[in-house]
């Protein structure tokens, strides 16, 4: 009998590698919240990174027109050339870097771009250094493709700045890549240009997740890693700044030596990104950007309301986010198990938040709150949480 038809417990089922991939807890909470809503409860959604700001009309129009015009067919695997040219033009306009459109591969959201990067980079047992706290999915993505995630700590008291001694201490013969996510989910930090320079000089490949670029509240906006090294993969997309989460449209900028290989992986697993979504992304890139500015101004107000409100309720916030749209808050006053706390909060108050356990050991006693929700919903959520701390 074929051993591979059996799970790690010897029973027929998924193989160990598949069973061991960790869940994305924010999505699990979203499912639990949806079940409550089906039963008639009102839920305040502060769990997922889902912008409430509407998608621009010219973007919706481009997608609709594509469907009407029959432009919902296969495209070349790397994505439509005008779209890749518009992405390259954005790198030039925003950061002053030249990117050959042939180095760009258009994907179905940023998430599959990680599949391409890790798939092309990692041999069995290769290590990827990832910051802790980190976006929930990095460790599972890496391990699923045979790599080994190795965490390096970031300290809230130091503004989650890179600790290069801690980082260097973890570099070894199997270190293949370092993951950078700035602005960061869940911490909201923006890496400085000096930090990017030092990262670029360390030696391993840098995989830079730039999905929150443009969602910044501080003086210095995030810079692209492309300006700070040659051994760089950059991943970005339309989900956050243009709020196109359900369009599933992202991209990866590849080092030239990886282009052919990544295209082959993409051909085999994904074929191409949806054509209407590609045309909508083109409209988002070429169209006016004023709604992004207004959205970020609104997020900034929400950020301050949420941070102040959570502090009043007894949550510990050592670092105020300066990018993305999350607050990572210590919830020691509510217990020690963030998954359990989140379950209790959801059922008792109808507020959905994400357990810190999603973001690595250092966030295990925290909760993550998203302020991509409307201000009234954030205020309602804070009101509902009030009785919790008093017990
Ligand atoms: C840091 C980070 N990277 C990647 C993604 C995934 O983006 P996409 O929806 O484009 O796949 C998310 C989504 O929340 C994220 O927070």
mmCIF file of C-alpha atoms and ligand atoms in Angstrom:
data_model
loop_
_atom_site.group_PDB
_atom_site.id
_atom_site.type_symbol
_atom_site.label_atom_id
_atom_site.label_comp_id
_atom_site.label_asym_id
_atom_site.label_seq_id
_atom_site.Cartn_x
_atom_site.Cartn_y
_atom_site.Cartn_z
ATOM 1 C CA UNK A 1 0.000 0.000 0.000
ATOM 2 C CA UNK A 2 1.203 3.511 -0.734
ATOM 3 C CA UNK A 3 2.466 5.014 2.564
ATOM 4 C CA UNK A 4 1.784 8.507 1.234
ATOM 5 C CA UNK A 5 -1.955 7.824 1.187
ATOM 6 C CA UNK A 6 -1.839 7.802 5.002
ATOM 7 C CA UNK A 7 -1.675 10.673 7.476
ATOM 8 C CA UNK A 8 0.952 11.096 10.200
ATOM 9 C CA UNK A 9 -1.202 9.109 12.641
ATOM 10 C CA UNK A 10 -1.219 6.109 10.319
ATOM 11 C CA UNK A 11 -4.837 6.599 9.349
ATOM 12 C CA UNK A 12 -5.816 7.365 5.761
ATOM 13 C CA UNK A 13 -5.721 11.112 5.331
ATOM 14 C CA UNK A 14 -3.475 14.086 4.662
ATOM 15 C CA UNK A 15 0.284 13.617 4.907
ATOM 16 C CA UNK A 16 2.131 14.997 7.929
ATOM 17 C CA UNK A 17 3.351 18.112 6.128
ATOM 18 C CA UNK A 18 -0.232 19.058 5.310
ATOM 19 C CA UNK A 19 -1.549 18.209 8.769
ATOM 20 C CA UNK A 20 1.164 20.293 10.372
ATOM 21 C CA UNK A 21 0.505 23.512 8.488
ATOM 22 C CA UNK A 22 -0.754 25.907 11.167
ATOM 23 C CA UNK A 23 -4.182 27.497 10.810
ATOM 24 C CA UNK A 24 -4.496 31.218 10.046
ATOM 25 C CA UNK A 25 -6.335 31.991 13.272
ATOM 26 C CA UNK A 26 -7.725 35.335 12.057
ATOM 27 C CA UNK A 27 -9.583 33.427 9.340
ATOM 28 C CA UNK A 28 -10.776 30.848 11.904
ATOM 29 C CA UNK A 29 -12.186 33.699 14.032
ATOM 30 C CA UNK A 30 -13.839 35.110 10.917
ATOM 31 C CA UNK A 31 -15.573 31.752 10.345
ATOM 32 C CA UNK A 32 -16.726 31.564 13.991
ATOM 33 C CA UNK A 33 -18.031 35.129 13.738
ATOM 34 C CA UNK A 34 -19.897 34.280 10.524
ATOM 35 C CA UNK A 35 -21.593 31.369 12.341
ATOM 36 C CA UNK A 36 -22.726 33.771 15.096
ATOM 37 C CA UNK A 37 -24.023 36.188 12.473
ATOM 38 C CA UNK A 38 -25.981 33.412 10.799
ATOM 39 C CA UNK A 39 -27.584 32.804 14.193
ATOM 40 C CA UNK A 40 -28.666 36.455 14.297
ATOM 41 C CA UNK A 41 -25.888 38.063 16.424
ATOM 42 C CA UNK A 42 -24.371 41.407 15.497
ATOM 43 C CA UNK A 43 -20.573 41.089 15.323
ATOM 44 C CA UNK A 44 -18.049 43.937 15.325
ATOM 45 C CA UNK A 45 -15.264 42.810 13.011
ATOM 46 C CA UNK A 46 -11.860 43.895 14.242
ATOM 47 C CA UNK A 47 -10.145 40.606 13.331
ATOM 48 C CA UNK A 48 -9.243 40.560 9.635
ATOM 49 C CA UNK A 49 -7.282 43.102 7.633
ATOM 50 C CA UNK A 50 -10.291 43.934 5.531
ATOM 51 C CA UNK A 51 -10.468 47.635 4.595
ATOM 52 C CA UNK A 52 -14.023 48.982 4.911
ATOM 53 C CA UNK A 53 -13.207 51.838 2.513
ATOM 54 C CA UNK A 54 -14.922 51.255 -0.848
ATOM 55 C CA UNK A 55 -13.058 50.313 -4.012
ATOM 56 C CA UNK A 56 -12.811 53.293 -6.406
ATOM 57 C CA UNK A 57 -15.579 53.538 -8.980
ATOM 58 C CA UNK A 58 -13.127 53.573 -11.916
ATOM 59 C CA UNK A 59 -11.696 50.261 -10.674
ATOM 60 C CA UNK A 60 -15.118 48.626 -10.354
ATOM 61 C CA UNK A 61 -15.976 49.979 -13.802
ATOM 62 C CA UNK A 62 -12.814 48.470 -15.334
ATOM 63 C CA UNK A 63 -13.607 45.037 -13.858
ATOM 64 C CA UNK A 64 -17.235 45.185 -15.000
ATOM 65 C CA UNK A 65 -16.282 46.346 -18.456
ATOM 66 C CA UNK A 66 -13.773 43.498 -18.740
ATOM 67 C CA UNK A 67 -16.519 40.973 -18.000
ATOM 68 C CA UNK A 68 -18.916 42.630 -20.446
ATOM 69 C CA UNK A 69 -16.253 42.745 -23.172
ATOM 70 C CA UNK A 70 -15.450 39.067 -22.772
ATOM 71 C CA UNK A 71 -12.058 39.828 -21.252
ATOM 72 C CA UNK A 72 -12.203 36.988 -18.774
ATOM 73 C CA UNK A 73 -9.897 34.552 -20.498
ATOM 74 C CA UNK A 74 -6.463 33.140 -19.865
ATOM 75 C CA UNK A 75 -3.679 35.690 -20.084
ATOM 76 C CA UNK A 76 0.044 35.021 -20.360
ATOM 77 C CA UNK A 77 1.236 33.515 -17.090
ATOM 78 C CA UNK A 78 3.368 36.545 -16.166
ATOM 79 C CA UNK A 79 0.391 38.921 -16.496
ATOM 80 C CA UNK A 80 -0.678 41.475 -19.102
ATOM 81 C CA UNK A 81 2.228 43.607 -20.315
ATOM 82 C CA UNK A 82 0.428 46.971 -19.817
ATOM 83 C CA UNK A 83 -0.193 45.997 -16.190
ATOM 84 C CA UNK A 84 3.427 45.012 -15.630
ATOM 85 C CA UNK A 85 4.519 48.260 -17.271
ATOM 86 C CA UNK A 86 2.199 50.238 -14.977
ATOM 87 C CA UNK A 87 3.627 48.422 -11.939
ATOM 88 C CA UNK A 88 7.164 49.214 -13.138
ATOM 89 C CA UNK A 89 6.131 52.857 -13.659
ATOM 90 C CA UNK A 90 4.913 52.977 -10.049
ATOM 91 C CA UNK A 91 8.355 51.848 -8.798
ATOM 92 C CA UNK A 92 9.921 54.621 -10.848
ATOM 93 C CA UNK A 93 7.461 57.337 -9.770
ATOM 94 C CA UNK A 94 7.278 56.444 -6.094
ATOM 95 C CA UNK A 95 10.779 55.232 -5.301
ATOM 96 C CA UNK A 96 12.928 56.275 -8.261
ATOM 97 C CA UNK A 97 13.916 52.700 -9.167
ATOM 98 C CA UNK A 98 13.960 51.175 -12.627
ATOM 99 C CA UNK A 99 12.331 47.740 -12.789
ATOM 100 C CA UNK A 100 12.235 45.742 -16.006
ATOM 101 C CA UNK A 101 8.558 44.687 -16.455
ATOM 102 C CA UNK A 102 9.857 41.224 -17.370
ATOM 103 C CA UNK A 103 10.997 40.805 -13.769
ATOM 104 C CA UNK A 104 7.397 41.278 -12.610
ATOM 105 C CA UNK A 105 4.981 38.376 -12.320
ATOM 106 C CA UNK A 106 1.315 39.099 -11.617
ATOM 107 C CA UNK A 107 -0.294 36.775 -9.066
ATOM 108 C CA UNK A 108 -3.708 36.146 -7.497
ATOM 109 C CA UNK A 109 -3.087 38.367 -4.481
ATOM 110 C CA UNK A 110 0.174 38.643 -2.605
ATOM 111 C CA UNK A 111 -0.247 35.208 -1.001
ATOM 112 C CA UNK A 112 0.563 33.066 -4.089
ATOM 113 C CA UNK A 113 3.611 35.266 -4.681
ATOM 114 C CA UNK A 114 5.063 33.773 -1.496
ATOM 115 C CA UNK A 115 4.503 30.317 -2.938
ATOM 116 C CA UNK A 116 6.646 31.350 -5.915
ATOM 117 C CA UNK A 117 9.375 32.913 -3.771
ATOM 118 C CA UNK A 118 9.671 30.064 -1.292
ATOM 119 C CA UNK A 119 9.166 27.479 -4.035
ATOM 120 C CA UNK A 120 12.051 28.919 -6.042
ATOM 121 C CA UNK A 121 14.341 29.609 -3.079
ATOM 122 C CA UNK A 122 14.085 26.775 -0.618
ATOM 123 C CA UNK A 123 15.692 23.379 -0.570
ATOM 124 C CA UNK A 124 14.617 20.920 2.119
ATOM 125 C CA UNK A 125 15.889 22.264 5.453
ATOM 126 C CA UNK A 126 16.892 25.743 4.233
ATOM 127 C CA UNK A 127 16.265 28.394 6.847
ATOM 128 C CA UNK A 128 14.376 31.657 6.565
ATOM 129 C CA UNK A 129 14.804 34.225 9.319
ATOM 130 C CA UNK A 130 11.503 35.861 10.183
ATOM 131 C CA UNK A 131 10.769 38.623 12.687
ATOM 132 C CA UNK A 132 8.757 37.774 15.783
ATOM 133 C CA UNK A 133 6.022 39.117 15.882
ATOM 134 C CA UNK A 134 5.279 38.344 12.219
ATOM 135 C CA UNK A 135 2.354 38.020 9.794
ATOM 136 C CA UNK A 136 0.578 34.802 10.682
ATOM 137 C CA UNK A 137 1.141 32.870 7.474
ATOM 138 C CA UNK A 138 4.925 33.131 6.998
ATOM 139 C CA UNK A 139 6.012 30.126 9.111
ATOM 140 C CA UNK A 140 3.401 27.796 7.613
ATOM 141 C CA UNK A 141 4.186 28.893 4.059
ATOM 142 C CA UNK A 142 7.899 28.280 4.558
ATOM 143 C CA UNK A 143 7.564 24.933 6.351
ATOM 144 C CA UNK A 144 5.028 23.639 3.851
ATOM 145 C CA UNK A 145 7.591 24.061 1.070
ATOM 146 C CA UNK A 146 10.349 22.308 2.984
ATOM 147 C CA UNK A 147 12.007 25.306 4.627
ATOM 148 C CA UNK A 148 12.583 26.007 8.300
ATOM 149 C CA UNK A 149 11.332 29.310 9.736
ATOM 150 C CA UNK A 150 13.754 30.697 12.338
ATOM 151 C CA UNK A 151 12.391 33.574 14.383
ATOM 152 C CA UNK A 152 14.402 36.581 15.551
ATOM 153 C CA UNK A 153 12.838 38.741 18.255
ATOM 154 C CA UNK A 154 11.709 42.324 17.864
ATOM 155 C CA UNK A 155 11.200 44.293 21.050
ATOM 156 C CA UNK A 156 8.142 46.557 21.455
ATOM 157 C CA UNK A 157 10.049 48.716 23.942
ATOM 158 C CA UNK A 158 12.585 49.469 21.175
ATOM 159 C CA UNK A 159 9.814 50.302 18.710
ATOM 160 C CA UNK A 160 10.186 46.846 17.122
ATOM 161 C CA UNK A 161 13.424 48.080 15.509
ATOM 162 C CA UNK A 162 15.699 45.384 14.090
ATOM 163 C CA UNK A 163 18.121 43.943 16.616
ATOM 164 C CA UNK A 164 21.004 43.175 14.284
ATOM 165 C CA UNK A 165 22.937 41.291 16.981
ATOM 166 C CA UNK A 166 19.986 38.921 17.454
ATOM 167 C CA UNK A 167 19.664 38.635 13.707
ATOM 168 C CA UNK A 168 23.359 37.920 13.115
ATOM 169 C CA UNK A 169 23.365 35.340 15.909
ATOM 170 C CA UNK A 170 20.849 33.328 13.901
ATOM 171 C CA UNK A 171 22.666 33.460 10.561
ATOM 172 C CA UNK A 172 24.108 30.079 9.677
ATOM 173 C CA UNK A 173 25.172 27.888 6.755
ATOM 174 C CA UNK A 174 21.528 26.981 6.032
ATOM 175 C CA UNK A 175 20.219 30.591 6.130
ATOM 176 C CA UNK A 176 18.770 31.170 2.693
ATOM 177 C CA UNK A 177 16.616 34.244 3.173
ATOM 178 C CA UNK A 178 15.434 36.935 5.576
ATOM 179 C CA UNK A 179 11.826 38.069 5.578
ATOM 180 C CA UNK A 180 11.066 41.774 5.837
ATOM 181 C CA UNK A 181 7.551 43.181 6.274
ATOM 182 C CA UNK A 182 7.387 46.965 6.477
ATOM 183 C CA UNK A 183 4.958 48.493 7.357
ATOM 184 C CA UNK A 184 4.439 45.440 9.482
ATOM 185 C CA UNK A 185 1.410 43.371 10.264
ATOM 186 C CA UNK A 186 0.861 43.087 13.231
ATOM 187 C CA UNK A 187 3.207 45.656 14.825
ATOM 188 C CA UNK A 188 2.623 48.664 12.536
ATOM 189 C CA UNK A 189 6.359 49.515 12.436
ATOM 190 C CA UNK A 190 8.123 50.980 9.426
ATOM 191 C CA UNK A 191 11.750 49.925 8.910
ATOM 192 C CA UNK A 192 14.118 52.869 8.422
ATOM 193 C CA UNK A 193 16.293 53.279 5.343
ATOM 194 C CA UNK A 194 19.349 52.599 7.521
ATOM 195 C CA UNK A 195 17.830 49.283 8.608
ATOM 196 C CA UNK A 196 17.078 48.325 4.991
ATOM 197 C CA UNK A 197 20.694 49.122 4.044
ATOM 198 C CA UNK A 198 22.026 46.919 6.833
ATOM 199 C CA UNK A 199 19.616 44.098 5.935
ATOM 200 C CA UNK A 200 20.678 44.268 2.291
ATOM 201 C CA UNK A 201 24.307 43.923 3.341
ATOM 202 C CA UNK A 202 23.866 40.762 5.415
ATOM 203 C CA UNK A 203 24.172 38.288 2.523
ATOM 204 C CA UNK A 204 21.049 36.082 2.381
ATOM 205 C CA UNK A 205 18.217 36.805 -0.039
ATOM 206 C CA UNK A 206 15.714 39.325 1.276
ATOM 207 C CA UNK A 207 12.019 38.644 0.665
ATOM 208 C CA UNK A 208 10.277 41.961 1.254
ATOM 209 C CA UNK A 209 6.512 42.030 1.817
ATOM 210 C CA UNK A 210 5.495 45.584 0.855
ATOM 211 C CA UNK A 211 1.713 45.084 0.815
ATOM 212 C CA UNK A 212 1.131 47.946 3.313
ATOM 213 C CA UNK A 213 3.231 50.539 1.474
ATOM 214 C CA UNK A 214 1.219 53.752 1.264
ATOM 215 C CA UNK A 215 -0.662 53.047 4.512
ATOM 216 C CA UNK A 216 1.624 55.165 6.705
ATOM 217 C CA UNK A 217 1.041 57.807 9.360
ATOM 218 C CA UNK A 218 4.564 58.975 10.161
ATOM 219 C CA UNK A 219 7.004 61.418 8.620
ATOM 220 C CA UNK A 220 9.089 58.872 6.719
ATOM 221 C CA UNK A 221 7.125 56.594 4.365
ATOM 222 C CA UNK A 222 8.321 53.029 3.853
ATOM 223 C CA UNK A 223 11.017 52.580 1.227
ATOM 224 C CA UNK A 224 11.216 49.658 -1.165
ATOM 225 C CA UNK A 225 13.864 47.048 -0.470
ATOM 226 C CA UNK A 226 14.683 47.216 -4.182
ATOM 227 C CA UNK A 227 16.712 50.345 -3.401
ATOM 228 C CA UNK A 228 18.802 48.596 -0.772
ATOM 229 C CA UNK A 229 20.180 45.442 -2.337
ATOM 230 C CA UNK A 230 20.328 43.178 -5.398
ATOM 231 C CA UNK A 231 19.436 39.888 -3.764
ATOM 232 C CA UNK A 232 15.849 40.959 -3.263
ATOM 233 C CA UNK A 233 12.345 39.644 -3.960
ATOM 234 C CA UNK A 234 9.574 42.211 -3.513
ATOM 235 C CA UNK A 235 5.947 41.180 -3.005
ATOM 236 C CA UNK A 236 3.095 43.679 -3.199
ATOM 237 C CA UNK A 237 -0.466 43.932 -4.478
ATOM 238 C CA UNK A 238 -3.815 45.673 -4.577
ATOM 239 C CA UNK A 239 -5.428 44.223 -1.437
ATOM 240 C CA UNK A 240 -4.705 46.924 1.094
ATOM 241 C CA UNK A 241 -4.028 50.357 -0.410
ATOM 242 C CA UNK A 242 -6.638 49.920 -3.152
ATOM 243 C CA UNK A 243 -8.897 47.749 -0.914
ATOM 244 C CA UNK A 244 -9.192 45.088 -3.648
ATOM 245 C CA UNK A 245 -9.007 42.100 -1.276
ATOM 246 C CA UNK A 246 -11.561 39.992 -3.158
ATOM 247 C CA UNK A 247 -10.154 40.790 -6.586
ATOM 248 C CA UNK A 248 -7.149 38.641 -5.627
ATOM 249 C CA UNK A 249 -4.443 40.587 -7.427
ATOM 250 C CA UNK A 250 -0.808 40.930 -6.428
ATOM 251 C CA UNK A 251 2.667 40.712 -7.891
ATOM 252 C CA UNK A 252 6.251 39.740 -7.258
ATOM 253 C CA UNK A 253 9.400 41.476 -8.500
ATOM 254 C CA UNK A 254 11.944 38.733 -9.064
ATOM 255 C CA UNK A 255 15.729 38.756 -9.352
ATOM 256 C CA UNK A 256 16.490 38.041 -13.056
ATOM 257 C CA UNK A 257 17.911 34.581 -12.325
ATOM 258 C CA UNK A 258 14.576 33.488 -10.813
ATOM 259 C CA UNK A 259 12.190 34.743 -13.498
ATOM 260 C CA UNK A 260 11.976 31.629 -15.661
ATOM 261 C CA UNK A 261 11.675 29.325 -12.696
ATOM 262 C CA UNK A 262 8.923 31.368 -11.026
ATOM 263 C CA UNK A 263 7.003 31.538 -14.293
ATOM 264 C CA UNK A 264 7.164 27.741 -14.584
ATOM 265 C CA UNK A 265 5.848 27.271 -11.035
ATOM 266 C CA UNK A 266 3.097 29.784 -11.805
ATOM 267 C CA UNK A 267 2.196 28.004 -15.049
ATOM 268 C CA UNK A 268 1.861 24.713 -13.221
ATOM 269 C CA UNK A 269 -0.086 25.840 -10.159
ATOM 270 C CA UNK A 270 -1.938 29.037 -11.068
ATOM 271 C CA UNK A 271 -1.817 29.546 -14.880
ATOM 272 C CA UNK A 272 -2.576 33.270 -14.597
ATOM 273 C CA UNK A 273 -4.317 35.874 -12.469
ATOM 274 C CA UNK A 274 -7.953 36.543 -13.405
ATOM 275 C CA UNK A 275 -8.068 38.864 -16.407
ATOM 276 C CA UNK A 276 -10.846 41.184 -15.065
ATOM 277 C CA UNK A 277 -8.813 41.615 -11.863
ATOM 278 C CA UNK A 278 -5.697 42.438 -13.911
ATOM 279 C CA UNK A 279 -7.603 45.108 -15.845
ATOM 280 C CA UNK A 280 -9.056 46.490 -12.610
ATOM 281 C CA UNK A 281 -5.530 46.660 -11.142
ATOM 282 C CA UNK A 282 -4.379 48.559 -14.212
ATOM 283 C CA UNK A 283 -7.155 51.099 -13.588
ATOM 284 C CA UNK A 284 -6.145 51.357 -9.919
ATOM 285 C CA UNK A 285 -2.502 51.985 -10.834
ATOM 286 C CA UNK A 286 -3.206 54.509 -13.577
ATOM 287 C CA UNK A 287 -6.158 56.288 -11.945
ATOM 288 C CA UNK A 288 -6.303 59.071 -9.345
ATOM 289 C CA UNK A 289 -4.855 58.229 -5.941
ATOM 290 C CA UNK A 290 -6.762 60.731 -3.809
ATOM 291 C CA UNK A 291 -8.986 58.066 -2.236
ATOM 292 C CA UNK A 292 -5.868 56.417 -0.792
ATOM 293 C CA UNK A 293 -4.932 59.697 0.884
ATOM 294 C CA UNK A 294 -8.442 60.127 2.312
ATOM 295 C CA UNK A 295 -8.512 56.526 3.494
ATOM 296 C CA UNK A 296 -5.180 56.892 5.292
ATOM 297 C CA UNK A 297 -6.384 60.102 6.979
ATOM 298 C CA UNK A 298 -9.489 58.247 8.187
ATOM 299 C CA UNK A 299 -7.387 55.303 9.424
ATOM 300 C CA UNK A 300 -5.195 57.736 11.304
ATOM 301 C CA UNK A 301 -8.205 59.034 13.265
ATOM 302 C CA UNK A 302 -9.401 55.480 13.928
ATOM 303 C CA UNK A 303 -5.901 54.482 15.044
ATOM 304 C CA UNK A 304 -5.871 57.180 17.726
ATOM 305 C CA UNK A 305 -9.397 56.328 18.935
ATOM 306 C CA UNK A 306 -8.535 52.628 19.150
ATOM 307 C CA UNK A 307 -5.169 53.069 20.863
ATOM 308 C CA UNK A 308 -6.620 55.490 23.460
ATOM 309 C CA UNK A 309 -9.718 53.347 24.002
ATOM 310 C CA UNK A 310 -7.754 50.126 24.448
ATOM 311 C CA UNK A 311 -5.367 51.775 26.893
ATOM 312 C CA UNK A 312 -8.334 53.033 28.911
ATOM 313 C CA UNK A 313 -9.640 49.452 29.046
ATOM 314 C CA UNK A 314 -6.354 48.195 30.494
ATOM 315 C CA UNK A 315 -4.647 46.823 27.385
ATOM 316 C CA UNK A 316 -0.869 47.311 27.229
ATOM 317 C CA UNK A 317 0.301 49.129 24.126
ATOM 318 C CA UNK A 318 4.062 49.626 24.217
ATOM 319 C CA UNK A 319 4.304 50.846 20.651
ATOM 320 C CA UNK A 320 1.855 52.978 18.702
ATOM 321 C CA UNK A 321 1.626 51.800 15.094
ATOM 322 C CA UNK A 322 2.907 54.130 12.383
ATOM 323 C CA UNK A 323 1.827 52.046 9.389
ATOM 324 C CA UNK A 324 -0.637 49.324 8.249
ATOM 325 C CA UNK A 325 -3.885 49.192 10.275
ATOM 326 C CA UNK A 326 -3.414 47.034 13.338
ATOM 327 C CA UNK A 327 -2.749 47.497 17.028
ATOM 328 C CA UNK A 328 -0.990 44.730 18.896
ATOM 329 C CA UNK A 329 -2.134 45.031 22.495
ATOM 330 C CA UNK A 330 -1.019 43.107 25.599
ATOM 331 C CA UNK A 331 -4.035 41.403 27.186
ATOM 332 C CA UNK A 332 -2.400 39.989 30.323
ATOM 333 C CA UNK A 333 -5.272 41.362 32.439
ATOM 334 C CA UNK A 334 -7.681 39.011 30.613
ATOM 335 C CA UNK A 335 -5.719 35.762 30.885
ATOM 336 C CA UNK A 336 -2.768 33.920 29.419
ATOM 337 C CA UNK A 337 -4.181 32.067 26.425
ATOM 338 C CA UNK A 338 -4.973 34.502 23.603
ATOM 339 C CA UNK A 339 -7.018 31.927 21.661
ATOM 340 C CA UNK A 340 -9.206 31.315 24.692
ATOM 341 C CA UNK A 341 -9.552 35.066 25.391
ATOM 342 C CA UNK A 342 -10.616 35.710 21.795
ATOM 343 C CA UNK A 343 -13.215 32.945 21.931
ATOM 344 C CA UNK A 344 -14.610 34.362 25.182
ATOM 345 C CA UNK A 345 -14.705 37.922 23.852
ATOM 346 C CA UNK A 346 -16.454 36.847 20.667
ATOM 347 C CA UNK A 347 -19.164 34.882 22.428
ATOM 348 C CA UNK A 348 -19.705 37.265 25.359
ATOM 349 C CA UNK A 349 -19.505 40.586 23.535
ATOM 350 C CA UNK A 350 -19.827 39.894 19.804
ATOM 351 C CA UNK A 351 -16.454 41.543 19.093
ATOM 352 C CA UNK A 352 -14.149 39.585 16.781
ATOM 353 C CA UNK A 353 -10.392 40.118 17.273
ATOM 354 C CA UNK A 354 -7.326 38.037 16.412
ATOM 355 C CA UNK A 355 -5.356 36.078 19.009
ATOM 356 C CA UNK A 356 -1.720 37.126 19.323
ATOM 357 C CA UNK A 357 -0.796 33.440 19.039
ATOM 358 C CA UNK A 358 -1.200 33.929 15.269
ATOM 359 C CA UNK A 359 1.846 36.186 15.189
ATOM 360 C CA UNK A 360 4.527 34.191 16.973
ATOM 361 C CA UNK A 361 5.551 33.370 20.549
ATOM 362 C CA UNK A 362 6.334 36.963 21.524
ATOM 363 C CA UNK A 363 2.723 37.995 20.816
ATOM 364 C CA UNK A 364 1.141 34.978 22.521
ATOM 365 C CA UNK A 365 -0.319 37.119 25.337
ATOM 366 C CA UNK A 366 -1.536 39.848 23.017
ATOM 367 C CA UNK A 367 -4.600 40.487 20.894
ATOM 368 C CA UNK A 368 -4.498 42.162 17.501
ATOM 369 C CA UNK A 369 -7.153 44.742 16.681
ATOM 370 C CA UNK A 370 -7.685 45.976 13.126
ATOM 371 C CA UNK A 371 -8.756 49.587 12.642
ATOM 372 C CA UNK A 372 -9.691 49.087 9.003
ATOM 373 C CA UNK A 373 -13.284 48.942 10.325
ATOM 374 C CA UNK A 374 -15.538 52.036 10.393
ATOM 375 C CA UNK A 375 -15.028 54.448 13.284
ATOM 376 C CA UNK A 376 -18.554 53.820 14.655
ATOM 377 C CA UNK A 377 -17.860 50.076 14.706
ATOM 378 C CA UNK A 378 -14.544 50.600 16.502
ATOM 379 C CA UNK A 379 -16.338 52.772 19.092
ATOM 380 C CA UNK A 380 -19.082 50.159 19.433
ATOM 381 C CA UNK A 381 -16.428 47.448 19.866
ATOM 382 C CA UNK A 382 -14.705 49.442 22.618
ATOM 383 C CA UNK A 383 -18.050 49.952 24.382
ATOM 384 C CA UNK A 384 -18.759 46.234 24.307
ATOM 385 C CA UNK A 385 -15.304 45.394 25.677
ATOM 386 C CA UNK A 386 -15.696 47.698 28.696
ATOM 387 C CA UNK A 387 -17.222 45.156 31.135
ATOM 388 C CA UNK A 388 -14.474 42.579 30.458
ATOM 389 C CA UNK A 389 -11.621 44.263 32.307
ATOM 390 C CA UNK A 390 -13.749 44.920 35.398
ATOM 391 C CA UNK A 391 -14.149 41.296 36.413
HETATM 392 C C1 LIG B 1 1.588 41.195 5.760
HETATM 393 C C2 LIG B 1 0.643 40.582 4.783
HETATM 394 N N1 LIG B 1 1.134 39.993 3.690
HETATM 395 C C3 LIG B 1 0.322 39.407 2.792
HETATM 396 C C4 LIG B 1 -1.045 39.400 2.958
HETATM 397 C C5 LIG B 1 -1.921 38.706 1.948
HETATM 398 O O1 LIG B 1 -2.345 39.602 0.980
HETATM 399 P P1 LIG B 1 -3.311 39.133 -0.210
HETATM 400 O O2 LIG B 1 -4.715 39.290 0.277
HETATM 401 O O3 LIG B 1 -2.999 40.092 -1.321
HETATM 402 O O4 LIG B 1 -2.982 37.740 -0.561
HETATM 403 C C6 LIG B 1 -1.605 39.995 4.093
HETATM 404 C C7 LIG B 1 -3.061 39.956 4.322
HETATM 405 O O5 LIG B 1 -3.573 40.321 5.349
HETATM 406 C C8 LIG B 1 -0.743 40.613 5.026
HETATM 407 O O6 LIG B 1 -1.206 41.213 6.123
#
